[in-house]
Coordinates of C-alpha atoms in Angstrom, one line a residue:
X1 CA 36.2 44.7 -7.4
X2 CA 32.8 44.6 -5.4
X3 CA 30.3 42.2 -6.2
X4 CA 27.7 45.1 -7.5
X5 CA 30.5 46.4 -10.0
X6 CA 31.1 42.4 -11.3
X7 CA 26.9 42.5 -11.3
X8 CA 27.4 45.1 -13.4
X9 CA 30.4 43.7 -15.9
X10 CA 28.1 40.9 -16.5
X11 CA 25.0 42.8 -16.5
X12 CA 26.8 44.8 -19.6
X13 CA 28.0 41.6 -20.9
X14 CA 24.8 40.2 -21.1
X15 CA 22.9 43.1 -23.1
X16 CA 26.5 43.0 -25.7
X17 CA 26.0 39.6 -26.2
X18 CA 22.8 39.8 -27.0
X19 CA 22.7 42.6 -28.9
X20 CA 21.7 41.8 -32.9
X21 CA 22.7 43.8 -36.2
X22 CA 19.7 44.5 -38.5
X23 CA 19.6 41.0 -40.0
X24 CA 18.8 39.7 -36.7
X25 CA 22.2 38.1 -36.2
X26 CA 23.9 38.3 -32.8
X27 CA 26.8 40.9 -33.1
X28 CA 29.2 39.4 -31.4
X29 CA 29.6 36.0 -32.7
X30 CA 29.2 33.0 -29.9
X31 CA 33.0 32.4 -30.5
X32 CA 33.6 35.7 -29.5
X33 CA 31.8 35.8 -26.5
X34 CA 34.0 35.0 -23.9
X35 CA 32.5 33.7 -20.9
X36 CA 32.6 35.5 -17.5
X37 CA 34.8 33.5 -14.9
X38 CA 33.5 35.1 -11.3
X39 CA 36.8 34.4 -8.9
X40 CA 36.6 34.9 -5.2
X41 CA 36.2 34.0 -1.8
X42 CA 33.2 31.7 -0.7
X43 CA 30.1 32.9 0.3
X44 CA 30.2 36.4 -0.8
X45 CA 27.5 36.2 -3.4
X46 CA 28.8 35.0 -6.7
X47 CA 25.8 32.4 -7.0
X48 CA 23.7 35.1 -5.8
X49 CA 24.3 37.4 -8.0
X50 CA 23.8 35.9 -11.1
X51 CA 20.4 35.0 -10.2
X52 CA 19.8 38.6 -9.7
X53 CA 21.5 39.6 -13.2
X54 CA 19.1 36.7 -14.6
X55 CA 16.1 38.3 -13.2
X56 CA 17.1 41.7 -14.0
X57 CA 17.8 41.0 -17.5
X58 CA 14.7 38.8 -18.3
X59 CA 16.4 35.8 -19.3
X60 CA 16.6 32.5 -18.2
X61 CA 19.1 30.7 -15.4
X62 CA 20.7 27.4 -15.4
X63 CA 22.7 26.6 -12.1
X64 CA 24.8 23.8 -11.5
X65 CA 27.6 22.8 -9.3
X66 CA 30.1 20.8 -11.0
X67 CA 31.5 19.2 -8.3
X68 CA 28.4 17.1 -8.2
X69 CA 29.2 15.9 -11.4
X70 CA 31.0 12.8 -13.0
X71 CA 32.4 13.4 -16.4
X72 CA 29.3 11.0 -18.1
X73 CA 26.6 13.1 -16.3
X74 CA 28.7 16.3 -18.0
X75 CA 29.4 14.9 -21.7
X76 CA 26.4 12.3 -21.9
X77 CA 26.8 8.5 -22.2
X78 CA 28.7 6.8 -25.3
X79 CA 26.7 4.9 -27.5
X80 CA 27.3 2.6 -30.5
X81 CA 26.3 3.9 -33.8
X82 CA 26.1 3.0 -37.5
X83 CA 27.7 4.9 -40.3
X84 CA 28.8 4.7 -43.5
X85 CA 31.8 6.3 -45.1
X86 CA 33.1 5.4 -48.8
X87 CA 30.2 2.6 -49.8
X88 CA 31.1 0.9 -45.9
X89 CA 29.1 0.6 -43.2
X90 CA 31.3 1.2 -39.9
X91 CA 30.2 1.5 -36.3
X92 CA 31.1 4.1 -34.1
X93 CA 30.8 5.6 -30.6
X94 CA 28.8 9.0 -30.0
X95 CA 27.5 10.3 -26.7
X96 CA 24.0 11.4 -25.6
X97 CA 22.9 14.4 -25.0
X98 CA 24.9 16.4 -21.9
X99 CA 22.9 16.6 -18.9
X100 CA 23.3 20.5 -18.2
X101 CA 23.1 20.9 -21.9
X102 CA 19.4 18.9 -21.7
X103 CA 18.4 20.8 -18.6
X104 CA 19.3 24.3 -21.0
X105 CA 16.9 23.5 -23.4
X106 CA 14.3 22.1 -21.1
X107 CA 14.3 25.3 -18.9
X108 CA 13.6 27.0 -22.7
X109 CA 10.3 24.4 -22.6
X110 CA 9.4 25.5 -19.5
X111 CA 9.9 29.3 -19.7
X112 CA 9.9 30.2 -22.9
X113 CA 12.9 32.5 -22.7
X114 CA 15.3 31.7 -25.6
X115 CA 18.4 33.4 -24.0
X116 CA 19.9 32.8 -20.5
X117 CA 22.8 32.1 -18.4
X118 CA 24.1 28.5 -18.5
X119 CA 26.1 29.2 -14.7
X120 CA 28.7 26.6 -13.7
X121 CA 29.7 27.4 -9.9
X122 CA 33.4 25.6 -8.8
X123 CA 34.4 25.0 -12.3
X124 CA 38.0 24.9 -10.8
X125 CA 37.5 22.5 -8.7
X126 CA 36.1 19.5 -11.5
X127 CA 37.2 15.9 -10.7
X128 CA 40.9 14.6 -12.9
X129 CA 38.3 13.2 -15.1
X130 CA 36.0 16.2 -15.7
X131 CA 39.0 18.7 -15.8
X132 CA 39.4 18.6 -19.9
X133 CA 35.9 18.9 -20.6
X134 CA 35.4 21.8 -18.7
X135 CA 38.2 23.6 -20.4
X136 CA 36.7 22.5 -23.5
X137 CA 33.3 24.1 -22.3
X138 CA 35.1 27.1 -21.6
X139 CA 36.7 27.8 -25.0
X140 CA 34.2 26.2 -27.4
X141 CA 31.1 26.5 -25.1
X142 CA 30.2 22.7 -25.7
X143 CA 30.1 19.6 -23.5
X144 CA 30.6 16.7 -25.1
X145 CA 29.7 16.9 -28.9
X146 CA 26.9 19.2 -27.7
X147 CA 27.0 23.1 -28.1
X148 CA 25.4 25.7 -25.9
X149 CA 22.5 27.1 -27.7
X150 CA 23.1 30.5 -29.4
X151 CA 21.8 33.2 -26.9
X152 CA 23.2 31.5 -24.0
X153 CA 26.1 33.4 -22.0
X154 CA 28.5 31.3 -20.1
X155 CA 29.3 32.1 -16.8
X156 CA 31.3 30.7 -14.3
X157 CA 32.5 30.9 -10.6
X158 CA 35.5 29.7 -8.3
X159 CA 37.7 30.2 -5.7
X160 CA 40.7 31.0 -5.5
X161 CA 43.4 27.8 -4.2
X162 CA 44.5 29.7 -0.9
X163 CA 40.4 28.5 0.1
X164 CA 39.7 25.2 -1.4
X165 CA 42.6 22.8 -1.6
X166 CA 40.7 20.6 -4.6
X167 CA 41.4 23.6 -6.6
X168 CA 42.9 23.3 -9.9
X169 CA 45.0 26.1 -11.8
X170 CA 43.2 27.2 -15.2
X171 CA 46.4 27.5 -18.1
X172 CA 47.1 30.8 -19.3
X173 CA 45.6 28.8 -22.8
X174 CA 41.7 28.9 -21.4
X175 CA 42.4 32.6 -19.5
X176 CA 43.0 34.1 -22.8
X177 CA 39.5 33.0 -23.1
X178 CA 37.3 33.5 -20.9
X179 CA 36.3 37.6 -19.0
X180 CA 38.1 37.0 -15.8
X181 CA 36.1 39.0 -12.8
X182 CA 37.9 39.1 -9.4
X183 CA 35.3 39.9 -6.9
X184 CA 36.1 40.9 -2.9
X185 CA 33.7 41.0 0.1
X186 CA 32.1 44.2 1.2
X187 CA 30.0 45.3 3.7
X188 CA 28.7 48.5 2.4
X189 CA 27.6 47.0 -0.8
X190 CA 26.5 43.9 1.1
X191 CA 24.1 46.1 3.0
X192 CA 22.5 47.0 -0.1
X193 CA 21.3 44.0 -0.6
X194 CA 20.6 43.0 3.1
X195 CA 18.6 45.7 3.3
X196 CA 16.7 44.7 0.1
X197 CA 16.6 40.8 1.6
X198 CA 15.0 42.0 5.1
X199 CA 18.1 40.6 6.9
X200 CA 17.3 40.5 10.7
X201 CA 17.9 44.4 12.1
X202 CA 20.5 43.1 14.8
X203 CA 23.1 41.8 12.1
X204 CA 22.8 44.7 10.1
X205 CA 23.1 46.9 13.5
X206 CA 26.3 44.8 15.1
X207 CA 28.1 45.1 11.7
X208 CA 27.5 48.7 11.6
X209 CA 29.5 48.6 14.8
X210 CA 31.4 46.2 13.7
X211 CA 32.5 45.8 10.1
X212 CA 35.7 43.9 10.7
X213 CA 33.1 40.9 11.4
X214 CA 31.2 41.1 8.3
X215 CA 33.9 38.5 6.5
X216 CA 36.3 37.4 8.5
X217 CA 39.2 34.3 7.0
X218 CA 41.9 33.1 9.6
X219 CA 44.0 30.4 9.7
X220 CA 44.9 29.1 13.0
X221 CA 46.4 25.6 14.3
X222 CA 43.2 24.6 14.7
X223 CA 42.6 25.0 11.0
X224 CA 40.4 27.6 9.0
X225 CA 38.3 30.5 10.9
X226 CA 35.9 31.7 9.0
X227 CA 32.7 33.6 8.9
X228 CA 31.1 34.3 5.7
X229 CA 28.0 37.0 3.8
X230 CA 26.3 33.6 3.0
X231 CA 26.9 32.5 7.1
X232 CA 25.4 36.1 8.3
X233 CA 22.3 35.7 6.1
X234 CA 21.4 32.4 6.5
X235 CA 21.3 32.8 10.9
X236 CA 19.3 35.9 9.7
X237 CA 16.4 33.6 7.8
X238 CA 16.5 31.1 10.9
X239 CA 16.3 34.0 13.7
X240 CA 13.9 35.3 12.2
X241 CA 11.6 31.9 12.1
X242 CA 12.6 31.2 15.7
X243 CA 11.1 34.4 17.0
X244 CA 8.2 34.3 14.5
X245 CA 7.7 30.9 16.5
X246 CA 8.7 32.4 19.8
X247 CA 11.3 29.8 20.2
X248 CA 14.4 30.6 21.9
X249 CA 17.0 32.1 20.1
X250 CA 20.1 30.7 22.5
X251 CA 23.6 31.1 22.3
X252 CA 23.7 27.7 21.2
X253 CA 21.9 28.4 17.6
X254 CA 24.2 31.2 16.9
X255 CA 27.5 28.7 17.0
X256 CA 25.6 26.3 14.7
X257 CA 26.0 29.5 11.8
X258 CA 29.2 31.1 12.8
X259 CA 30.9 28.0 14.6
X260 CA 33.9 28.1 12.7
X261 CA 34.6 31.5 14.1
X262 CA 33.7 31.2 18.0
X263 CA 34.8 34.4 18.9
X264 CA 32.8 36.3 16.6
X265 CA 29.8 34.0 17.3
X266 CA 30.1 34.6 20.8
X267 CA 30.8 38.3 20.2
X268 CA 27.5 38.6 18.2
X269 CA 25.5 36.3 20.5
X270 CA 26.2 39.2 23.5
X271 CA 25.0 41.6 21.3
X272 CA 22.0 40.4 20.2
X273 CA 21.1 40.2 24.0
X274 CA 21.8 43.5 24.2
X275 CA 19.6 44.2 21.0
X276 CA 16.6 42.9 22.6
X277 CA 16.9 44.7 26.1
X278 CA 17.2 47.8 23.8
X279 CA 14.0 47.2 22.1
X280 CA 12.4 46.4 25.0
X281 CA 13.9 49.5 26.8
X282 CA 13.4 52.5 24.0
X283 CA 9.9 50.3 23.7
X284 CA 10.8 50.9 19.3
X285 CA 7.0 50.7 18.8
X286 CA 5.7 52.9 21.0
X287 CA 8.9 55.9 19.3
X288 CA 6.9 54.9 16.1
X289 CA 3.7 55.4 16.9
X290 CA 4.9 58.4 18.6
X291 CA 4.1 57.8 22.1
X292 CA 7.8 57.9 23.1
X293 CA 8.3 59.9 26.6
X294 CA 11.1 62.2 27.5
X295 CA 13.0 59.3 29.6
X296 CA 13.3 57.7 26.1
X297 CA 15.1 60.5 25.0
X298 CA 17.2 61.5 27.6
X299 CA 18.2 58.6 27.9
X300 CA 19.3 57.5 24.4
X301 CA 21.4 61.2 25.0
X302 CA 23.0 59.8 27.7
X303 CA 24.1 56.3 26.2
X304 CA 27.3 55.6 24.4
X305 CA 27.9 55.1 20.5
X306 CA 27.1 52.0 20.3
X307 CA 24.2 52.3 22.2
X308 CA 22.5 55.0 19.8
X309 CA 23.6 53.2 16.6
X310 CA 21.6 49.6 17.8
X311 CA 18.9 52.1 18.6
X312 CA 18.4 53.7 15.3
X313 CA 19.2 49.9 13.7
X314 CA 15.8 49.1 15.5
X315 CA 14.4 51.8 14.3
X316 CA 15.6 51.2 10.7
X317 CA 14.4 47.4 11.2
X318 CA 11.1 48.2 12.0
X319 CA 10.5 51.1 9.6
X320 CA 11.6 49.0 6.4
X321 CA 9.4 46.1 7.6
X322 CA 6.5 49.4 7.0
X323 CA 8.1 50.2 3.6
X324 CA 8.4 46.5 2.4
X325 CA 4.6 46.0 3.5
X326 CA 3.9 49.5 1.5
X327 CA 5.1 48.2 -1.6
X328 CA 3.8 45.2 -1.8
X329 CA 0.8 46.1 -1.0
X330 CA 1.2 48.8 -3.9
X331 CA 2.3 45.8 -6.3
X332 CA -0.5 43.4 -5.2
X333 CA -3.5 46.9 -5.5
X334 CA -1.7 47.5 -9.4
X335 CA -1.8 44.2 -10.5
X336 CA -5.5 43.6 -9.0
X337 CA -6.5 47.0 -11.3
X338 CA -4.9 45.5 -14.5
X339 CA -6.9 42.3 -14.1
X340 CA -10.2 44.0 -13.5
X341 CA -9.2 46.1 -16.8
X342 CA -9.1 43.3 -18.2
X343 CA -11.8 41.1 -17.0
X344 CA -13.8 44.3 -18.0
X345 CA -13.0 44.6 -21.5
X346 CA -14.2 40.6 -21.7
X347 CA -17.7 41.3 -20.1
X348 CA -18.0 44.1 -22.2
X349 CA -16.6 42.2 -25.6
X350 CA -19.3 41.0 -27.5
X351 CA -17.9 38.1 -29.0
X352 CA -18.5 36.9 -25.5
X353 CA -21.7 38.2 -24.9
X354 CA -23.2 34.8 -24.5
X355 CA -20.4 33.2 -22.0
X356 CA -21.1 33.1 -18.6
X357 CA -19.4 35.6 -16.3
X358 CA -17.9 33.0 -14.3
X359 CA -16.7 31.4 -17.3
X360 CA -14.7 34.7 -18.4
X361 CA -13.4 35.1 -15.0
X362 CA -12.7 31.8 -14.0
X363 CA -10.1 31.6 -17.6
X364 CA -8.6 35.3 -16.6
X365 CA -7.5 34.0 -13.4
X366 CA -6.2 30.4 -14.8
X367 CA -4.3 31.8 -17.5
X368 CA -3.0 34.5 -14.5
X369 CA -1.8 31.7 -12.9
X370 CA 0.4 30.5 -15.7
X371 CA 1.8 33.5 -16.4
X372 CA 3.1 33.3 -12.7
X373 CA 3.8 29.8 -12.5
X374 CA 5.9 30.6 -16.0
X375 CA 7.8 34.0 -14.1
X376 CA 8.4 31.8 -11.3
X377 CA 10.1 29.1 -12.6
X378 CA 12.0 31.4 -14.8
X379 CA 13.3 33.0 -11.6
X380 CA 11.8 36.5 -12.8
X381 CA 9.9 37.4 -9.6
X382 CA 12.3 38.7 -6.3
X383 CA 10.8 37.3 -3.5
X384 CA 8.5 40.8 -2.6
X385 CA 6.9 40.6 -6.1
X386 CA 6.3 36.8 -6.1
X387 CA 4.1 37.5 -2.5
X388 CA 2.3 40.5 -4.6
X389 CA 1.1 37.6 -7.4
X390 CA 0.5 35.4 -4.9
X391 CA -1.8 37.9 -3.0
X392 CA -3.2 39.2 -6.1
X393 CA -3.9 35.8 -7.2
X394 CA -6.0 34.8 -3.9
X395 CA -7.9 37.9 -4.1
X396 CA -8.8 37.3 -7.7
X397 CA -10.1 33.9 -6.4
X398 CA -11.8 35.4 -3.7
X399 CA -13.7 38.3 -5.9
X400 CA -14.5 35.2 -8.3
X401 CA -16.1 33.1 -5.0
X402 CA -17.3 36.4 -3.6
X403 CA -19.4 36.7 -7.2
X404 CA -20.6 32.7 -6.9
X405 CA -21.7 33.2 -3.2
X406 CA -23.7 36.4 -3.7
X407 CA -26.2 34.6 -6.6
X408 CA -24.3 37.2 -9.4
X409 CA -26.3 36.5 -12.8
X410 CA -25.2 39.2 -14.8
X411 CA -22.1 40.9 -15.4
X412 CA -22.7 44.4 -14.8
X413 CA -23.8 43.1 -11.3
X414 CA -20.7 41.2 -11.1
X415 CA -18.0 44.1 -11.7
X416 CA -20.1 46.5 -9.6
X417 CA -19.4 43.6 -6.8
X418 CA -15.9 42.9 -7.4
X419 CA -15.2 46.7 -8.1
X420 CA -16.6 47.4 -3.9
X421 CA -14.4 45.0 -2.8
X422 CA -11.2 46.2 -5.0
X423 CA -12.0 49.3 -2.8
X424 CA -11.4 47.8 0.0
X425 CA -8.0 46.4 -0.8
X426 CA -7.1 49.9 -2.1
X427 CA -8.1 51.5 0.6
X428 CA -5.8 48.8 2.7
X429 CA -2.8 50.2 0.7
X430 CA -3.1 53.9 1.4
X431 CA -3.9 52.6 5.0
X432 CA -0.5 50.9 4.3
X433 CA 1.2 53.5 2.8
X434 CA -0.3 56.1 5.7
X435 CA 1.0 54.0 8.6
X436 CA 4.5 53.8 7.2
X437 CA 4.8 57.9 6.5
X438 CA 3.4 58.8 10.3
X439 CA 6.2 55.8 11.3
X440 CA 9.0 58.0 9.6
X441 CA 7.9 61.2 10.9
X442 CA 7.8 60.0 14.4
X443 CA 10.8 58.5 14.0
X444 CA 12.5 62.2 12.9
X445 CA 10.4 63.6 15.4
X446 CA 12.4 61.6 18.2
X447 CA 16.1 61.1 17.1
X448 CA 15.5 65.3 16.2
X449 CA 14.5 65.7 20.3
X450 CA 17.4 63.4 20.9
X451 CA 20.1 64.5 18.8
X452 CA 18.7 67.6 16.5
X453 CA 21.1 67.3 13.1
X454 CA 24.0 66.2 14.7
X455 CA 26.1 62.7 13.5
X456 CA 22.9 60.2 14.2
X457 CA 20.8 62.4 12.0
X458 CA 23.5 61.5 9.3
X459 CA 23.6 58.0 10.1
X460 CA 20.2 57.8 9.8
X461 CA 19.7 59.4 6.4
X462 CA 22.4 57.5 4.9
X463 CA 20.8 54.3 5.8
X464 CA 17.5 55.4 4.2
X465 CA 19.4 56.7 1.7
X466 CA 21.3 53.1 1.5
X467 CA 17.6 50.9 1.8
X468 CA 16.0 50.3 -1.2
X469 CA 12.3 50.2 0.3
X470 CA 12.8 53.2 2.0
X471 CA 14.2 55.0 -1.1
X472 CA 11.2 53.4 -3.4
X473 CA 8.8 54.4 -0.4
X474 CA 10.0 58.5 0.3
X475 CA 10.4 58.7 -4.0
X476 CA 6.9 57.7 -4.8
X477 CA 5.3 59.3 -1.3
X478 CA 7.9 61.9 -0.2
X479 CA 8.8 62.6 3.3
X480 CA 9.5 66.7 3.8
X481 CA 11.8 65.9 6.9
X482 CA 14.3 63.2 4.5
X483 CA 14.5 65.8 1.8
X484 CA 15.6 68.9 4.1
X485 CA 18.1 66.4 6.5
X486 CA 19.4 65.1 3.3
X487 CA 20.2 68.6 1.7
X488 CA 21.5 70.6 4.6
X489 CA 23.4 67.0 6.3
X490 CA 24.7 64.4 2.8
X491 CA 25.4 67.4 0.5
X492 CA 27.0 69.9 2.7
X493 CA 30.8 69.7 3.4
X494 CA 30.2 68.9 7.4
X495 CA 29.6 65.8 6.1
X496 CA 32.9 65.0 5.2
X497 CA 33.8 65.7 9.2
X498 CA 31.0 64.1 10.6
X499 CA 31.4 61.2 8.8
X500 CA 34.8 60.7 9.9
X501 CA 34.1 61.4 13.0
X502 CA 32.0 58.7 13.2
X503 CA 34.8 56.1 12.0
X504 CA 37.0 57.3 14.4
X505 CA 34.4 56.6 17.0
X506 CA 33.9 53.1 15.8
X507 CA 37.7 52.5 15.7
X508 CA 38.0 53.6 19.2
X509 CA 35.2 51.5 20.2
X510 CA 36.4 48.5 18.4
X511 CA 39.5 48.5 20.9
X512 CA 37.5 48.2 23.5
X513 CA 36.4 44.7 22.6

């Protein structure tokens, strides 16, 4: 299966296991909960993905690697004890406490989340030494003479021998025990998340075109060829620095990420040349701002498939960079109004009618910042939230400095200062929010000029469709063009056609290169 359907299996898993009966006892007993065993090829998420599930579910994470593990670090040190037995004293050996079994409980310190995922990641590839223990984790969920806390799920991933030649073949013994998930690469799915992740525009464009690329494993006698998910978003994060920096993004940086495939890396290198010229030649902004001339147009008409599809990825690019800012701009304006609730229910409490205003503020904004601190190191904030708390948290410090500088004695003259300038960051969200909407239209307003409802219009609604800012953005703020495309183009038979249509056109490009 996918890696969004295994999400999903453990994302059911999860809520089974911790499910409890009406004495408060976990339904399924902890010896029944068989832990999930995520199998399949590297870097197609499976580490990934159960940071997301942990998030989602609002529990806890605990990642390790076992190959960076010796079997004491795993079971804990032996130690001589004394006992006694029958009237006699005897000595004998026990073990400390496991180190992954420590760090479970401390990340319960730390969080205060009870439950969690304990996630082991190539459990099949454990030293000789380590082997036994970790199929002893798997069927009695303990390492050493140390059991997993109730609440915990086990997970585990690993890949499958024809990738990894340390691999080690689990007996048909600990299968019978554990929920065995085989996952597969996929590119549609994958775009999901890319999409979510802000992946660069020209990757997600040149794997539209071609999706044969995405994840690619060859063997050759030269060894593996391989390019991986975890390859493609990793170049993304570092081109996207380099041209924040305006360092050059050379053919040379591309190899360094996909090197172990060279003709894919030199495929993709050629195109990303060909990304900028179109950017600079279509001049992106200027379509979204709507100052786009009929040149533009005639000439994206005139250009082949390929062409029009890196085209629209710009456009896609830079109109979910509008919807990203949108939302978290939303998220930063609705957490700012929940603390100025706040902070004015404790001016206007009179139990502290006698404490300073900057007292009361000063303590809203610490204990803020613990409650962050806490989500964060839970892992309970994806990355667009955590810069929402982080910019609500600055503005909070600002109003509080803002209250300082003016002379503020009172409180009532406090709020009615912080309250002005709360205006002002609302009003930044609907400017926001405003800039992103006239984007989209002028961005319907040209590929309709261009192309009027034929395939690209499609294309182009199914990747909003696909984007989870723009889907968030056009549910909460609408977009009349999206909602008549998407009727008369994704629910009408043609699609079927047009759709196929489009593969065919891919395919035949494809065998050009």
């Amino acid at each position: 299966m996918n890696i969004k359907k295994a999400k999903e299996e453990i994302k059911y898993a999860i809520q089974a296991y911790l499910a409890k009966d009406e004495f408060g006892e976990y339904r399924i007993p902890a010896v029944r909960q068989r832990p999930v065993l995520l199998m399949g090829a590297p870097g197609i998420g499976k580490t990934a993905v159960m940071e997301q599930v942990a998030r989602e579910c609002g529990v806890a994470l605990v990642s390790y690697s076992i190959t960076h593990h010796t079997r004491q670090s795993a079971i804990g040190l032996p130690f001589i004890s004394k006992k006694e037995y029958g009237g006699k004293e005897y000595t004998v050996t026990e073990y400390t406490m496991s180190e992954i079994i420590a760090s479970v409980y401390d990340k319960m310190e730390e969080t205060g989340l009870q439950e969690g995922i304990l996630f082991i990641d190539e459990i099949n590839c454990a030293s000789e030494t380590l082997a036994p223990a970790m199929l002893q984790f798997l069927q009695c969920k303990t390492f050493g003479a140390h059991k997993v806390p109730e609440g915990w799920l086990i997970a585990a991933a690993g890949n499958p021998p024809e990738y990894n030649k340390s691999v080690r073949e689990f007996d048909v013994v600990t299968l019978d025990r554990v929920k065995k998930i085989d996952v597969e690469p996929d590119f549609s799915v994958w775009k999901e998340y890319a999409y979510q992740q802000g992946i660069h525009g020209a990757i997600l464009s040149y794997l539209e075109i071609r999706k044969d690329h995405f994840y690619a494993m060859e063997t050759t006698v030269d060894g593996k060829r391989f390019v991986t998910a975890r390859g493609w978003e990793d170049l993304s994060t570092i081109l996207k620095v380099y041209e924040d920096m305006n360092l050059p993004v050379e053919e040379g940086l591309i190899y360094q990420y996909l090197q172990q495939h060279c003709r894919i890396a030199k495929d993709f290198a050629n195109y990303l040349d060909l990304y900028r010229k179109y950017r600079t030649d279509y001049r992106v902004d200027d379509i979204l701002q709507g100052k786009y001339t009929k040149q533009a147009v005639t000439k994206l008409q005139d250009a082949p498939f390929d062409e029009r599809l890196s085209v629209m990825g710009l456009l896609l690019s830079r109109l979910s960079e509008g919807f990203r800012g949108a939302y978290e701009a939303d998220l930063t304006v609705t957490g700012l109004h929940g603390a100025l609730l706040e902070l004015k229910e404790r001016f206007n409490s009179p139990y502290c009618k006698e404490t300073p205003w900057e007292n009361l503020f000063t303590g809203l904004v610490e204990e803020r910042e613990a409650a962050f601190a806490k989500e964060r190191k839970a892992g309970l904030l994806e990355k667009t939230a955590e810069h929402a708390c982080m910019r609500e948290l600055e503005r909070l410090r600002f109003f509080l400095a803002e209250g300082k500088r003016n002379g503020c004695r009172e409180k009532e003259d406090t709020f009615a200062l912080v309250k002005g300038l709360f205006a002002k960051e609302a009003e930044g969200r609907e400017n926001a929010i405003a800039d992103a909407s006239a984007m989209l239209d002028n961005a319907f307003a040209f590929l309709e000029e261009a192309f009027g409802a034929g395939q690209e219009m499609v294309i182009f609604i199914t990747e909003l469709t696909t984007n989870f800012y723009s889907v968030k953005f056009i549910s909460e703020n609408g977009s009349e063009k999206y909602y008549r495309y998407n009727a008369e183009l994704l629910f009408d038979e043609k699609q079927k056609t047009i759709l196929q249509d489009i593969e065919k056109a891919k395919t035949e490009l494809n065998l050009l290169f």
